[in-house]
Coordinates of C-alpha atoms in Angstrom, one line a residue:
X1 CA 148.9 76.6 -178.3
X2 CA 147.9 72.7 -178.6
X3 CA 146.9 72.2 -183.2
X4 CA 145.3 68.8 -182.8
X5 CA 146.3 67.3 -185.6
X6 CA 149.8 68.1 -185.3
X7 CA 149.8 67.0 -181.8
X8 CA 147.7 63.5 -182.8
X9 CA 150.9 62.8 -185.4
X10 CA 153.6 63.4 -182.6
X11 CA 152.2 61.0 -179.5
X12 CA 151.1 58.2 -182.7
X13 CA 155.3 59.0 -183.1
X14 CA 155.5 58.2 -180.0
X15 CA 153.9 55.3 -179.1
X16 CA 155.6 54.0 -182.5
X17 CA 159.4 55.1 -180.6
X18 CA 161.8 52.0 -180.0
X19 CA 161.5 51.6 -176.1
X20 CA 157.7 52.3 -176.4
X21 CA 157.2 50.4 -179.7
X22 CA 159.0 47.3 -177.9
X23 CA 157.5 47.2 -174.6
X24 CA 154.2 47.0 -175.9
X25 CA 154.4 43.7 -177.6
X26 CA 156.3 43.0 -174.9
X27 CA 153.0 43.4 -172.7
X28 CA 150.7 42.5 -175.6
X29 CA 152.7 38.7 -175.9
X30 CA 152.2 38.0 -172.2
X31 CA 148.6 39.1 -172.5
X32 CA 148.3 42.4 -170.0
X33 CA 147.8 46.5 -171.2
X34 CA 150.4 48.6 -171.0
X35 CA 150.2 52.7 -171.7
X36 CA 152.1 55.6 -171.7
X37 CA 150.9 57.9 -168.5
X38 CA 151.1 61.4 -168.1
X39 CA 153.1 64.2 -168.4
X40 CA 155.1 62.7 -171.7
X41 CA 152.0 62.4 -173.5
X42 CA 150.3 66.1 -172.1
X43 CA 154.6 67.1 -173.8
X44 CA 153.9 65.2 -176.6
X45 CA 150.4 67.1 -177.9
X46 CA 152.0 70.5 -176.9
X47 CA 154.9 69.9 -178.9
X48 CA 156.9 69.9 -176.0
X49 CA 160.0 67.9 -175.3
X50 CA 159.5 64.7 -173.4
X51 CA 161.8 63.4 -171.1
X52 CA 161.8 60.3 -169.2
X53 CA 158.8 57.6 -169.7
X54 CA 156.5 55.8 -167.6
X55 CA 154.4 53.8 -168.1
X56 CA 151.5 52.2 -166.3
X57 CA 149.8 48.1 -166.6
X58 CA 147.4 45.8 -165.0
X59 CA 151.0 43.8 -164.9
X60 CA 151.9 43.1 -160.9
X61 CA 155.2 44.3 -160.1
X62 CA 156.8 40.7 -160.7
X63 CA 155.6 40.3 -164.0
X64 CA 157.1 43.4 -164.6
X65 CA 159.8 42.1 -164.2
X66 CA 159.2 38.9 -165.8
X67 CA 158.5 40.9 -169.1
X68 CA 161.3 43.5 -168.9
X69 CA 164.3 41.7 -168.0
X70 CA 165.2 40.1 -171.5
X71 CA 164.7 43.7 -172.3
X72 CA 166.9 45.8 -170.2
X73 CA 170.2 46.5 -169.7
X74 CA 169.9 47.3 -166.0
X75 CA 166.4 47.1 -163.3
X76 CA 165.7 48.3 -159.5
X77 CA 163.4 48.0 -157.7
X78 CA 163.5 50.8 -155.2
X79 CA 159.8 51.7 -156.0
X80 CA 158.2 48.3 -155.3
X81 CA 156.2 48.2 -152.9
X82 CA 154.2 51.3 -154.7
X83 CA 153.9 48.6 -157.8
X84 CA 156.8 50.7 -159.6
X85 CA 159.9 48.8 -161.2
X86 CA 162.7 50.5 -163.5
X87 CA 164.3 50.1 -165.8
X88 CA 167.5 50.8 -169.3
X89 CA 166.3 49.7 -172.2
X90 CA 167.9 49.8 -175.6
X91 CA 166.9 52.7 -178.2
X92 CA 168.3 51.3 -181.6
X93 CA 167.4 54.6 -183.5
X94 CA 169.4 56.5 -180.8
X95 CA 172.3 54.5 -179.5
X96 CA 171.6 54.6 -175.8
X97 CA 169.9 52.3 -172.7
X98 CA 166.9 54.4 -171.8
X99 CA 165.4 55.1 -168.4
X100 CA 162.0 54.1 -167.9
X101 CA 159.8 53.0 -165.4
X102 CA 156.8 51.1 -165.0
X103 CA 153.7 50.8 -162.8
X104 CA 151.5 48.2 -161.7
X105 CA 147.8 50.8 -161.8
X106 CA 146.8 52.2 -158.6
X107 CA 143.5 52.5 -156.7
X108 CA 145.5 54.6 -153.1
X109 CA 143.1 56.6 -150.9
X110 CA 144.4 58.8 -147.9
X111 CA 143.0 59.4 -144.4
X112 CA 143.6 63.2 -144.8
X113 CA 146.4 63.4 -141.4
X114 CA 149.0 62.6 -144.1
X115 CA 149.7 62.9 -147.3
X116 CA 150.9 59.4 -147.6
X117 CA 148.4 56.5 -149.6
X118 CA 147.4 53.8 -148.5
X119 CA 148.9 52.1 -151.2
X120 CA 146.8 50.0 -153.0
X121 CA 146.4 48.6 -156.9
X122 CA 143.6 49.2 -159.3
X123 CA 142.7 47.5 -162.1
X124 CA 141.8 50.0 -165.6
X125 CA 143.7 52.3 -166.5
X126 CA 141.0 54.8 -166.4
X127 CA 140.5 54.3 -162.9
X128 CA 144.2 54.5 -162.0
X129 CA 144.0 58.4 -164.2
X130 CA 141.4 59.3 -162.5
X131 CA 143.5 59.5 -159.2
X132 CA 146.0 62.2 -160.9
X133 CA 146.6 65.7 -159.8
X134 CA 145.6 67.9 -163.1
X135 CA 143.5 66.0 -166.0
X136 CA 146.5 67.1 -168.2
X137 CA 148.5 65.0 -166.4
X138 CA 145.8 61.8 -167.1
X139 CA 145.8 61.3 -170.5
X140 CA 147.8 57.7 -171.6
X141 CA 148.5 56.6 -174.7
X142 CA 147.5 52.9 -174.7
X143 CA 150.3 51.2 -176.8
X144 CA 150.3 49.4 -179.6
X145 CA 147.6 50.7 -181.2
X146 CA 148.1 53.7 -180.9
X147 CA 145.2 55.5 -178.5
X148 CA 144.7 57.6 -176.5
X149 CA 142.7 57.6 -173.3
X150 CA 141.3 60.5 -171.8
X151 CA 138.7 60.2 -169.3
X152 CA 139.1 64.1 -167.4
X153 CA 139.4 66.6 -170.2
X154 CA 142.4 66.4 -170.2
X155 CA 142.4 67.1 -174.1
X156 CA 139.7 70.1 -174.3
X157 CA 142.0 71.9 -171.5
X158 CA 144.9 71.8 -172.9
X159 CA 143.1 73.3 -175.9
X160 CA 141.3 76.0 -173.4
X161 CA 145.2 76.2 -171.8
X162 CA 143.7 75.3 -168.2
X163 CA 144.9 73.8 -165.1
X164 CA 141.9 71.8 -163.8
X165 CA 141.7 68.2 -161.1
X166 CA 140.3 65.1 -162.2
X167 CA 137.9 65.0 -159.3
X168 CA 136.6 68.4 -156.8
X169 CA 138.9 69.9 -156.1
X170 CA 139.7 70.1 -152.5
X171 CA 139.2 65.8 -152.4
X172 CA 141.8 66.5 -154.5
X173 CA 143.7 68.9 -152.4
X174 CA 143.2 67.7 -149.6
X175 CA 144.4 64.0 -150.6
X176 CA 147.9 66.0 -151.4
X177 CA 148.3 69.6 -150.6
X178 CA 151.5 69.1 -152.5
X179 CA 149.2 69.3 -155.6
X180 CA 148.5 72.9 -154.4
X181 CA 152.2 74.2 -155.3
X182 CA 152.2 72.0 -158.6
X183 CA 149.3 73.6 -159.7
X184 CA 151.5 76.7 -160.0
X185 CA 154.6 75.8 -161.5
X186 CA 152.1 73.5 -163.9
X187 CA 151.0 77.3 -165.3
X188 CA 154.6 79.0 -164.9
X189 CA 155.4 75.8 -167.4
X190 CA 153.3 75.4 -169.4
X191 CA 151.7 79.3 -168.8
X192 CA 148.0 77.7 -168.3
X193 CA 145.5 79.4 -166.5
X194 CA 144.8 78.0 -163.1
X195 CA 139.7 77.1 -162.8
X196 CA 138.2 79.9 -160.4
X197 CA 136.8 76.4 -158.8
X198 CA 140.7 75.2 -158.4
X199 CA 142.0 78.9 -157.1
X200 CA 138.9 78.6 -154.4
X201 CA 140.0 75.2 -152.6
X202 CA 144.5 76.5 -153.1
X203 CA 142.4 79.1 -151.2
X204 CA 140.3 77.3 -148.9
X205 CA 142.8 74.1 -148.6
X206 CA 145.9 76.7 -148.7
X207 CA 147.0 76.5 -144.1
X208 CA 146.7 72.5 -144.9
X209 CA 150.5 72.2 -145.8
X210 CA 151.1 71.8 -143.1
X211 CA 151.2 67.9 -143.5
X212 CA 153.9 68.5 -146.7
X213 CA 157.3 68.1 -145.4
X214 CA 159.7 71.1 -146.1
X215 CA 162.0 68.7 -148.2
X216 CA 159.3 68.5 -151.0
X217 CA 158.1 72.3 -149.9
X218 CA 161.5 72.5 -151.3
X219 CA 161.3 70.7 -154.2
X220 CA 158.5 72.2 -155.6
X221 CA 159.8 76.0 -155.5
X222 CA 162.6 74.9 -156.9
X223 CA 161.2 72.9 -160.2
X224 CA 159.3 76.7 -160.0
X225 CA 162.2 78.5 -160.3
X226 CA 163.7 76.6 -163.0
X227 CA 161.0 77.8 -165.0
X228 CA 161.9 79.9 -167.9
X229 CA 158.6 82.5 -166.0
X230 CA 158.2 81.8 -162.5
X231 CA 156.5 84.9 -161.6
X232 CA 153.1 83.0 -162.5
X233 CA 153.3 81.0 -160.1
X234 CA 154.9 83.1 -157.8
X235 CA 151.8 85.3 -158.7
X236 CA 149.7 82.2 -157.9
X237 CA 151.8 81.3 -154.8
X238 CA 150.7 84.6 -153.0
X239 CA 147.1 85.7 -154.6
X240 CA 145.7 82.0 -153.2
X241 CA 148.2 82.2 -149.5
X242 CA 150.5 79.5 -149.6
X243 CA 152.8 81.5 -149.8
X244 CA 152.2 82.1 -146.1
X245 CA 152.2 79.2 -145.2
X246 CA 156.0 77.9 -145.6
X247 CA 157.9 81.8 -148.1
X248 CA 155.9 84.1 -146.1
X249 CA 158.7 86.5 -146.6
X250 CA 157.4 87.3 -150.1
X251 CA 154.4 88.0 -150.1
X252 CA 155.1 90.3 -146.9
X253 CA 156.8 92.3 -150.1
X254 CA 153.7 94.0 -150.3
X255 CA 154.4 96.9 -147.9
X256 CA 150.9 99.6 -147.5
X257 CA 151.0 102.3 -148.9
X258 CA 151.4 105.3 -146.7
X259 CA 148.5 108.8 -148.5
X260 CA 151.8 110.2 -147.7
X261 CA 155.4 108.3 -147.3
X262 CA 156.5 107.0 -151.3
X263 CA 158.0 104.5 -152.3
X264 CA 158.5 101.8 -154.6
X265 CA 156.7 98.1 -154.7
X266 CA 158.6 96.3 -153.6
X267 CA 156.7 93.0 -154.2
X268 CA 156.4 94.1 -158.1
X269 CA 160.2 95.3 -157.4
X270 CA 161.3 91.4 -156.3
X271 CA 158.6 90.2 -159.5
X272 CA 160.4 92.4 -161.9
X273 CA 164.5 91.4 -160.8
X274 CA 164.1 88.1 -160.9
X275 CA 162.5 88.0 -164.8
X276 CA 165.3 90.3 -165.5
X277 CA 167.7 87.8 -163.6
X278 CA 166.5 85.1 -165.7
X279 CA 166.5 87.2 -169.3
X280 CA 169.7 88.4 -167.9
X281 CA 171.2 85.0 -166.9
X282 CA 170.0 83.5 -170.4
X283 CA 171.8 86.2 -172.7
X284 CA 175.1 85.6 -170.6
X285 CA 175.3 81.2 -170.5
X286 CA 172.8 80.5 -173.5
X287 CA 171.7 76.7 -173.1
X288 CA 172.6 76.8 -169.3
X289 CA 170.5 75.5 -166.5
X290 CA 168.7 77.5 -164.9
X291 CA 170.6 78.8 -161.6
X292 CA 167.8 78.1 -159.2
X293 CA 171.2 80.0 -156.8
X294 CA 170.3 83.2 -158.3
X295 CA 167.3 82.9 -158.8
X296 CA 166.4 82.2 -155.0
X297 CA 168.7 85.6 -154.6
X298 CA 167.1 87.7 -157.2
X299 CA 162.9 86.8 -155.3
X300 CA 164.4 87.2 -152.0
X301 CA 166.8 89.7 -152.1
X302 CA 164.7 92.8 -150.9
X303 CA 162.5 90.7 -148.2
X304 CA 164.5 93.1 -145.0
X305 CA 163.0 96.2 -146.2
X306 CA 159.6 95.6 -144.6
X307 CA 161.6 95.2 -141.1
X308 CA 163.9 98.3 -141.8
X309 CA 161.2 100.7 -143.6
X310 CA 161.7 103.9 -141.9
X311 CA 159.4 106.7 -143.1
X312 CA 161.2 109.8 -142.8
X313 CA 159.8 113.4 -142.1
X314 CA 159.0 115.0 -146.1
X315 CA 157.5 111.8 -147.7
X316 CA 160.8 109.5 -148.3
X317 CA 161.8 106.1 -147.2
X318 CA 164.4 105.2 -146.4
X319 CA 165.2 100.8 -146.3
X320 CA 168.7 101.3 -143.8
X321 CA 170.8 98.2 -143.6
X322 CA 167.9 96.0 -145.2
X323 CA 170.5 93.8 -147.3
X324 CA 172.2 92.3 -144.1
X325 CA 168.9 91.9 -142.7
X326 CA 167.3 90.0 -146.0
X327 CA 170.5 88.1 -145.7
X328 CA 169.9 86.8 -142.6
X329 CA 166.2 86.3 -143.1
X330 CA 167.2 84.3 -145.3
X331 CA 169.3 82.7 -144.4
X332 CA 166.6 81.3 -142.3
X333 CA 163.9 80.3 -144.4
X334 CA 165.6 78.9 -146.0
X335 CA 167.7 76.6 -143.8
X336 CA 164.0 76.1 -142.6
X337 CA 163.3 75.4 -146.1
X338 CA 166.9 72.8 -146.4
X339 CA 168.1 73.6 -148.5
X340 CA 171.9 72.5 -148.4
X341 CA 174.3 74.7 -146.1
X342 CA 176.5 75.5 -150.2
X343 CA 173.2 77.1 -151.4
X344 CA 172.3 79.1 -148.2
X345 CA 175.6 80.4 -148.0
X346 CA 175.2 81.8 -151.8
X347 CA 171.8 83.3 -151.8
X348 CA 173.2 84.1 -148.1
X349 CA 176.1 86.8 -149.7
X350 CA 174.5 87.5 -152.8
X351 CA 171.6 89.3 -150.3
X352 CA 174.5 90.7 -148.3
X353 CA 176.1 92.4 -151.4
X354 CA 173.8 93.0 -154.0
X355 CA 173.9 97.0 -152.9
X356 CA 177.1 97.4 -153.0
X357 CA 177.8 98.2 -156.7
X358 CA 175.8 101.9 -156.7
X359 CA 178.0 103.2 -154.8
X360 CA 180.4 103.2 -157.9
X361 CA 177.5 104.4 -159.6
X362 CA 177.9 107.6 -157.2
X363 CA 182.0 108.6 -158.2
X364 CA 184.6 106.8 -159.0
X365 CA 186.1 103.4 -157.3
X366 CA 190.2 103.1 -156.8
X367 CA 191.8 99.6 -158.3
X368 CA 192.2 99.2 -155.3
X369 CA 187.8 99.0 -154.3
X370 CA 187.6 97.3 -157.1
X371 CA 189.9 95.3 -156.0
X372 CA 188.1 94.6 -152.9
X373 CA 184.9 93.9 -154.9
X374 CA 185.9 91.0 -156.8
X375 CA 187.5 89.4 -153.3
X376 CA 183.6 90.0 -151.8
X377 CA 181.8 88.5 -154.0
X378 CA 184.5 85.6 -154.5
X379 CA 183.0 82.8 -155.9
X380 CA 179.4 85.2 -156.2
X381 CA 180.8 87.5 -158.4
X382 CA 179.8 86.7 -162.1
X383 CA 175.8 86.1 -159.9
X384 CA 176.4 89.0 -158.4
X385 CA 176.8 90.9 -161.8
X386 CA 174.1 89.5 -162.7
X387 CA 172.0 90.2 -159.8
X388 CA 173.6 94.4 -160.0
X389 CA 172.0 95.1 -163.8
X390 CA 168.7 93.6 -163.2
X391 CA 167.7 95.4 -159.5
X392 CA 167.7 98.3 -162.3
X393 CA 164.0 99.0 -162.5
X394 CA 163.8 102.3 -163.1
X395 CA 161.3 104.1 -165.5
X396 CA 163.8 107.2 -165.5
X397 CA 165.4 106.1 -168.4
X398 CA 168.4 108.6 -168.5
X399 CA 169.0 106.7 -164.5
X400 CA 169.3 102.8 -165.7
X401 CA 171.5 103.7 -168.9
X402 CA 173.9 105.8 -166.3
X403 CA 174.1 102.9 -164.3
X404 CA 173.9 100.3 -167.9
X405 CA 177.4 102.5 -168.3
X406 CA 178.5 102.3 -164.5
X407 CA 178.3 99.0 -164.4
X408 CA 179.7 98.4 -168.1
X409 CA 182.6 100.5 -167.0
X410 CA 183.8 98.3 -164.0
X411 CA 182.8 95.5 -165.2
X412 CA 185.9 96.4 -167.8
X413 CA 188.1 97.7 -165.1
X414 CA 187.4 94.3 -163.4
X415 CA 188.7 92.3 -166.8
X416 CA 191.6 94.4 -166.5
X417 CA 192.9 94.5 -163.7
X418 CA 192.0 90.6 -163.5
X419 CA 194.8 90.0 -166.6
X420 CA 197.3 92.6 -164.5
X421 CA 197.6 91.1 -161.5
X422 CA 195.8 88.0 -161.8
X423 CA 192.9 89.5 -160.2
X424 CA 190.7 85.5 -159.1
X425 CA 194.2 84.4 -157.0
X426 CA 194.0 87.7 -155.0
X427 CA 195.7 85.8 -152.0
X428 CA 198.8 87.7 -150.6
X429 CA 202.3 86.8 -152.0
X430 CA 203.5 86.0 -148.9
X431 CA 202.4 82.8 -147.7
X432 CA 202.1 81.9 -143.4
X433 CA 205.3 79.3 -143.8
X434 CA 207.2 82.0 -145.3
X435 CA 205.5 84.4 -142.2
X436 CA 206.7 82.4 -140.2
X437 CA 209.8 82.3 -141.5
X438 CA 211.1 85.6 -142.7
X439 CA 209.6 87.4 -138.4
X440 CA 210.5 84.3 -136.5
X441 CA 207.3 83.2 -135.6
X442 CA 204.9 79.7 -134.5
X443 CA 202.1 79.6 -135.6
X444 CA 199.0 81.8 -134.1
X445 CA 197.1 85.1 -134.6
X446 CA 200.1 87.2 -134.7
X447 CA 200.5 85.0 -138.4
X448 CA 196.9 86.1 -138.9
X449 CA 197.5 89.5 -137.9
X450 CA 200.5 90.0 -140.4
X451 CA 198.9 87.8 -143.6
X452 CA 195.7 90.1 -142.7
X453 CA 198.2 92.6 -143.3
X454 CA 199.9 91.4 -147.0
X455 CA 196.4 90.3 -147.5
X456 CA 195.2 95.1 -147.2
X457 CA 198.8 96.1 -149.2
X458 CA 197.6 93.5 -151.9
X459 CA 194.4 95.2 -152.3
X460 CA 195.8 98.7 -151.5
X461 CA 198.4 98.5 -154.2
X462 CA 198.5 96.0 -156.3
X463 CA 201.0 93.1 -156.7
X464 CA 204.6 94.1 -156.0
X465 CA 206.9 91.1 -156.0
X466 CA 207.7 88.9 -153.0
X467 CA 210.8 90.9 -152.4
X468 CA 208.9 94.0 -151.3
X469 CA 206.0 91.8 -149.8
X470 CA 208.5 90.6 -147.8
X471 CA 210.4 94.9 -146.9
X472 CA 207.1 95.9 -145.9
X473 CA 206.2 93.0 -143.8
X474 CA 209.7 93.4 -141.4
X475 CA 209.0 97.4 -141.8
X476 CA 205.6 96.9 -140.3
X477 CA 207.0 93.7 -137.8
X478 CA 209.8 96.9 -137.1
X479 CA 206.5 99.6 -135.7
X480 CA 204.6 95.9 -134.9
X481 CA 207.0 95.5 -132.2
X482 CA 208.1 99.1 -131.4

């Protein structure tokens, strides 16, 4: 909750910070305006950590460069055509160079067929702020001074915990449909509600998202998943129909209820698994960056269920092989959203393997089975631990306790076997070159078959030692030749 007195004190401190104070004086001395804009002002008022600083000015790019070059350790002009100059300004208090971006006031226009604006420079700070996405991001702090500039009621919306567009939401989202996804993300990030008119516009304009590139949509989805509680934003995307446009597998989890067949609400279950995975992620890796791969896998782990649902006699419902089907669907969807191949491979592996553990809970596994579990999970073992634990959402306390105890047990056994056998390596004790020497064969399919025999031997019986492994290889080869 925003405390106005404390918030004003924090933005006063922001204005007095070495970098902002230095730039404010330099622009004023040169006869230009300068203001901190957008997120940093909002976050300072809310008492949140302020990251990279953005500034707006009536100076044109050439003037910005002329003013900042004497102050900067480095400058760059990648955004020059949009009026943006980047710089690294030394902060004496922090002892580091702080990265900033300074942009000429904008007065862009849109044609409605693309989200790329026709760039036009503006003449006033108020005009620049009025074209931004939400009122809480449309505040500025003039420096030196300082003076808080809030032409669209951002402070009132911060106090109310409301997300609202500065202009008519249908106009704002019509200009740039990506703002609809940003509404969901900011609702989750700030724990705000989206006002009714804004939600209505999101429903009306959901199909305009098609003019936004897959890469941009992916970027907003990732930012949403990186928040502490993305479920709030995901619900907004589903309820407005936006998710149907780029991630239809999630709203499809809202399966129809058959009065004669009962099963867990798969949509609500998936959101709960996501929340529980994030909680476990924080517990097991405090301070680490948000694990987007884990969170994607938690959200999508059951997307194969709608396609595999079967109504059984007696009122039961089955979802046979939904893990395999879900992995295939995830691969296709994440590829369409332009996720990188490593992310796709990891997410799909977790989805395909997320049911493996439940066989362990039904009866003790041999050491061989535990080794195979570790081998198959590979680098995803820690994420699989978290996902599998998070997947327990039963309200039956006895069942939940039994599953937790079973997973505690398998983790203890994995640790014990790892200590005994260097389980992480999980390779045969005889390599491919030595196989060829022992058997007197050339590279080819027979070497691969011998390698697989030795790997199975390693998984089934643990470490035998190189001499014993070579003897078993010779015996296997002799039997194969006979």
